[in-house]
Amino acid sequence: MLIAIEGIDGSGKTTLAKELKKWLENEKKKKVLLTAEPFTEEISKLIQEEGWKDPVTLTLLFSADRGVHVNWIMKQNQYDIIITDRYYYSTIAYQSAMGIDKNWIIEVNKFFPKPELTLLLDIPAEIAITRIKKDDKFNFKEKLSLLKKVRENYLEITKNENSIKIINSTKTFEEVLSEAKNYVEELIS
Ligand code: TYD
């Protein structure tokens, strides 16, 4: 079972992923694998050196990285649930905000398995950037308008997709976690 966690930078994905894993293991006795994209060190390096200068190459690099990631995920048979911090909705939301045609991104990513559940942590970009701390390696603080567009794209995607659940991430973390648990519970029961 594949669960994806999505949202703009500073939306709290990583913390949620870790806490969901703990809860699933301790309370639900599930074997959980936590993973994240970008996945491979080699492609991450190319993304940093080349990708951010060129959105077409960036789209292809994130998608190629995903191909490697998915092949690896397919071999992790010992787990009941795999939680990925970012998946193909990230490419759709971010790279289309950079001007890449959404349909082309969808086409390039169409071979990847669809997650049974995607949790979208929704938060206004202005609030999210106050949470992005020192490790803002992509200078999103200077790219508020881009993040705003990314958020709009995420919300747009959810309109025709029942497996994506929106969680209001401006709430307290306890509330966010509890909502997320409800969606996961629905899925596994
Ligand atoms: P992420 O790993 O979430 O950032 P962090 O450094 O905090 O762990 O992702 C790195 C950045 O890459 C993030 O700003 C989102 C962006 N991204 C895309 O633009 N497209 C994608 O397909 C993916 C997976 C990430």
GROMACS .gro file of C-alpha atoms and ligand atoms in nm:
model
  214
    1MET     CA    1   0.000   0.000   0.000
    2LEU     CA    2   0.141   0.335  -0.105
    3ILE     CA    3   0.065   0.661   0.075
    4ALA     CA    4   0.203   0.991  -0.057
    5ILE     CA    5   0.238   1.308   0.143
    6GLU     CA    6   0.235   1.628  -0.056
    7GLY     CA    7   0.239   2.001   0.001
    8ILE     CA    8   0.447   2.312  -0.054
    9ASP     CA    9   0.779   2.364   0.123
   10GLY     CA   10   0.716   2.443   0.488
   11SER     CA   11   0.380   2.263   0.497
   12GLY     CA   12   0.498   2.003   0.751
   13LYS     CA   13   0.518   1.690   0.536
   14THR     CA   14   0.829   1.540   0.687
   15THR     CA   15   0.710   1.566   1.048
   16LEU     CA   16   0.372   1.419   0.954
   17ALA     CA   17   0.534   1.128   0.768
   18LYS     CA   18   0.749   1.040   1.070
   19GLU     CA   19   0.461   1.060   1.317
   20LEU     CA   20   0.230   0.852   1.097
   21LYS     CA   21   0.498   0.584   1.074
   22LYS     CA   22   0.535   0.573   1.454
   23TRP     CA   23   0.159   0.548   1.503
   24LEU     CA   24   0.116   0.276   1.239
   25GLU     CA   25   0.397   0.071   1.388
   26ASN     CA   26   0.312   0.113   1.755
   27GLU     CA   27  -0.068   0.115   1.750
   28LYS     CA   28  -0.155  -0.066   1.429
   29LYS     CA   29   0.134  -0.314   1.427
   30LYS     CA   30   0.213  -0.242   1.063
   31LYS     CA   31   0.549  -0.264   0.895
   32VAL     CA   32   0.610   0.080   0.752
   33LEU     CA   33   0.876   0.209   0.519
   34LEU     CA   34   0.935   0.582   0.506
   35THR     CA   35   1.088   0.716   0.189
   36ALA     CA   36   1.119   1.048   0.008
   37GLU     CA   37   1.174   1.217  -0.325
   38PRO     CA   38   1.408   1.326  -0.468
   39PHE     CA   39   1.536   0.973  -0.405
   40THR     CA   40   1.872   0.913  -0.568
   41GLU     CA   41   2.189   1.095  -0.474
   42GLU     CA   42   2.313   1.105  -0.833
   43ILE     CA   43   1.999   1.259  -0.979
   44SER     CA   44   1.966   1.500  -0.684
   45LYS     CA   45   2.312   1.624  -0.772
   46LEU     CA   46   2.210   1.679  -1.135
   47ILE     CA   47   1.894   1.854  -1.017
   48GLN     CA   48   2.104   2.098  -0.820
   49GLU     CA   49   2.371   2.149  -1.083
   50GLU     CA   50   2.151   2.164  -1.393
   51GLY     CA   51   1.786   2.127  -1.317
   52TRP     CA   52   1.702   2.448  -1.140
   53LYS     CA   53   1.832   2.643  -1.439
   54ASP     CA   54   1.603   2.466  -1.684
   55PRO     CA   55   1.247   2.352  -1.602
   56VAL     CA   56   1.224   2.100  -1.891
   57THR     CA   57   1.539   1.920  -1.776
   58LEU     CA   58   1.417   1.954  -1.418
   59THR     CA   59   1.088   1.780  -1.504
   60LEU     CA   60   1.273   1.496  -1.673
   61LEU     CA   61   1.522   1.462  -1.386
   62PHE     CA   62   1.252   1.447  -1.117
   63SER     CA   63   1.063   1.193  -1.329
   64ALA     CA   64   1.373   0.980  -1.393
   65ASP     CA   65   1.450   0.991  -1.021
   66ARG     CA   66   1.096   0.869  -0.961
   67GLY     CA   67   1.148   0.581  -1.202
   68VAL     CA   68   1.447   0.464  -0.998
   69HIS     CA   69   1.251   0.522  -0.677
   70VAL     CA   70   0.949   0.321  -0.797
   71ASN     CA   71   1.166   0.028  -0.909
   72TRP     CA   72   1.322   0.025  -0.564
   73ILE     CA   73   0.982   0.053  -0.391
   74MET     CA   74   0.857  -0.247  -0.591
   75LYS     CA   75   1.125  -0.461  -0.428
   76GLN     CA   76   1.036  -0.365  -0.070
   77ASN     CA   77   0.797  -0.656  -0.023
   78GLN     CA   78   0.847  -0.693   0.349
   79TYR     CA   79   0.646  -0.379   0.429
   80ASP     CA   80   0.268  -0.337   0.471
   81ILE     CA   81   0.271   0.035   0.400
   82ILE     CA   82   0.511   0.262   0.218
   83ILE     CA   83   0.490   0.633   0.292
   84THR     CA   84   0.659   0.865   0.047
   85ASP     CA   85   0.736   1.226   0.128
   86ARG     CA   86   0.657   1.371  -0.219
   87TYR     CA   87   0.560   1.183  -0.534
   88TYR     CA   88   0.446   1.270  -0.887
   89TYR     CA   89   0.198   1.534  -0.773
   90SER     CA   90   0.506   1.738  -0.671
   91THR     CA   91   0.624   1.745  -1.032
   92ILE     CA   92   0.278   1.837  -1.156
   93ALA     CA   93   0.240   2.117  -0.900
   94TYR     CA   94   0.594   2.259  -0.902
   95GLN     CA   95   0.705   2.219  -1.262
   96SER     CA   96   0.376   2.339  -1.404
   97ALA     CA   97   0.417   2.646  -1.179
   98MET     CA   98   0.748   2.692  -1.362
   99GLY     CA   99   0.569   2.700  -1.696
  100ILE     CA  100   0.583   2.336  -1.806
  101ASP     CA  101   0.271   2.197  -1.970
  102LYS     CA  102   0.073   2.001  -1.712
  103ASN     CA  103  -0.047   1.740  -1.961
  104TRP     CA  104   0.307   1.664  -2.067
  105ILE     CA  105   0.412   1.616  -1.703
  106ILE     CA  106   0.116   1.381  -1.651
  107GLU     CA  107   0.211   1.192  -1.968
  108VAL     CA  108   0.574   1.149  -1.859
  109ASN     CA  109   0.460   1.025  -1.517
  110LYS     CA  110   0.173   0.802  -1.629
  111PHE     CA  111   0.358   0.473  -1.580
  112PHE     CA  112   0.407   0.521  -1.208
  113PRO     CA  113   0.169   0.348  -0.969
  114LYS     CA  114  -0.104   0.565  -0.826
  115PRO     CA  115  -0.095   0.593  -0.445
  116GLU     CA  116  -0.397   0.448  -0.264
  117LEU     CA  117  -0.401   0.768  -0.060
  118THR     CA  118  -0.240   1.109  -0.093
  119LEU     CA  119  -0.246   1.353   0.197
  120LEU     CA  120  -0.212   1.711   0.079
  121LEU     CA  121  -0.100   1.950   0.350
  122ASP     CA  122  -0.254   2.277   0.247
  123ILE     CA  123  -0.122   2.606   0.380
  124PRO     CA  124  -0.096   2.960   0.242
  125ALA     CA  125   0.251   3.026   0.099
  126GLU     CA  126   0.295   3.331   0.326
  127ILE     CA  127   0.261   3.114   0.636
  128ALA     CA  128   0.469   2.828   0.494
  129ILE     CA  129   0.772   3.047   0.427
  130THR     CA  130   0.783   3.157   0.789
  131ARG     CA  131   0.833   2.787   0.869
  132ILE     CA  132   1.111   2.730   0.616
  133LYS     CA  133   1.417   2.778   0.826
  134LYS     CA  134   1.788   2.791   0.762
  135ASP     CA  135   1.794   2.504   0.513
  136ASP     CA  136   1.613   2.704   0.246
  137LYS     CA  137   1.851   2.589  -0.023
  138PHE     CA  138   1.619   2.686  -0.305
  139ASN     CA  139   1.559   3.039  -0.179
  140PHE     CA  140   1.185   2.997  -0.160
  141LYS     CA  141   1.165   3.301   0.063
  142GLU     CA  142   1.243   3.497  -0.252
  143LYS     CA  143   1.000   3.292  -0.453
  144LEU     CA  144   0.675   3.355  -0.274
  145SER     CA  145   0.481   3.394  -0.597
  146LEU     CA  146   0.608   3.058  -0.722
  147LEU     CA  147   0.499   2.883  -0.402
  148LYS     CA  148   0.158   3.048  -0.429
  149LYS     CA  149   0.120   2.905  -0.777
  150VAL     CA  150   0.237   2.562  -0.658
  151ARG     CA  151  -0.030   2.568  -0.390
  152GLU     CA  152  -0.299   2.660  -0.644
  153ASN     CA  153  -0.184   2.377  -0.868
  154TYR     CA  154  -0.204   2.127  -0.584
  155LEU     CA  155  -0.559   2.237  -0.503
  156GLU     CA  156  -0.653   2.221  -0.871
  157ILE     CA  157  -0.533   1.858  -0.897
  158THR     CA  158  -0.753   1.750  -0.605
  159LYS     CA  159  -1.069   1.858  -0.787
  160ASN     CA  160  -1.095   1.543  -0.994
  161GLU     CA  161  -0.909   1.302  -0.768
  162ASN     CA  162  -1.085   1.125  -0.482
  163SER     CA  163  -0.775   0.960  -0.343
  164ILE     CA  164  -0.624   1.299  -0.250
  165LYS     CA  165  -0.734   1.434   0.087
  166ILE     CA  166  -0.671   1.795   0.177
  167ILE     CA  167  -0.562   1.870   0.533
  168ASN     CA  168  -0.553   2.227   0.656
  169SER     CA  169  -0.197   2.257   0.776
  170THR     CA  170  -0.243   2.592   0.951
  171LYS     CA  171  -0.405   2.399   1.235
  172THR     CA  172  -0.200   2.267   1.527
  173PHE     CA  173   0.017   1.967   1.449
  174GLU     CA  174  -0.199   1.750   1.679
  175GLU     CA  175  -0.505   1.835   1.470
  176VAL     CA  176  -0.323   1.772   1.143
  177LEU     CA  177  -0.195   1.437   1.269
  178SER     CA  178  -0.535   1.332   1.397
  179GLU     CA  179  -0.701   1.415   1.064
  180ALA     CA  180  -0.430   1.227   0.877
  181LYS     CA  181  -0.476   0.926   1.107
  182ASN     CA  182  -0.848   0.922   1.026
  183TYR     CA  183  -0.781   0.904   0.653
  184VAL     CA  184  -0.520   0.631   0.695
  185GLU     CA  185  -0.749   0.439   0.931
  186GLU     CA  186  -1.024   0.450   0.666
  187LEU     CA  187  -0.782   0.309   0.415
  188ILE     CA  188  -0.642   0.022   0.622
  189SER     CA  189  -0.960  -0.092   0.795
  190TYD     P1  190   1.226   1.825  -0.069
  190TYD     O1  191   1.310   1.705  -0.066
  190TYD     O2  192   1.088   1.817  -0.021
  190TYD     O3  193   1.299   1.943   0.008
  190TYD     P2  194   1.390   1.931   0.137
  190TYD     O4  195   1.521   1.983   0.089
  190TYD     O5  196   1.323   2.022   0.235
  190TYD     O6  197   1.394   1.790   0.184
  190TYD     O7  198   1.223   1.874  -0.220
  190TYD     C1  199   1.320   1.956  -0.271
  190TYD     C2  200   1.256   2.061  -0.357
  190TYD     O8  201   1.227   2.006  -0.484
  190TYD     C3  202   1.127   2.115  -0.303
  190TYD     O9  203   1.134   2.254  -0.307
  190TYD     C4  204   1.023   2.065  -0.398
  190TYD     C5  205   1.098   2.043  -0.523
  190TYD     N1  206   1.041   1.935  -0.609
  190TYD     C6  207   0.996   1.968  -0.737
  190TYD    O10  208   1.000   2.085  -0.777
  190TYD     N2  209   0.948   1.868  -0.817
  190TYD     C7  210   0.943   1.737  -0.776
  190TYD    O11  211   0.900   1.650  -0.853
  190TYD     C8  212   0.993   1.704  -0.646
  190TYD     C9  213   0.992   1.562  -0.599
  190TYD    C10  214   1.040   1.807  -0.565
   0.00000   0.00000   0.00000
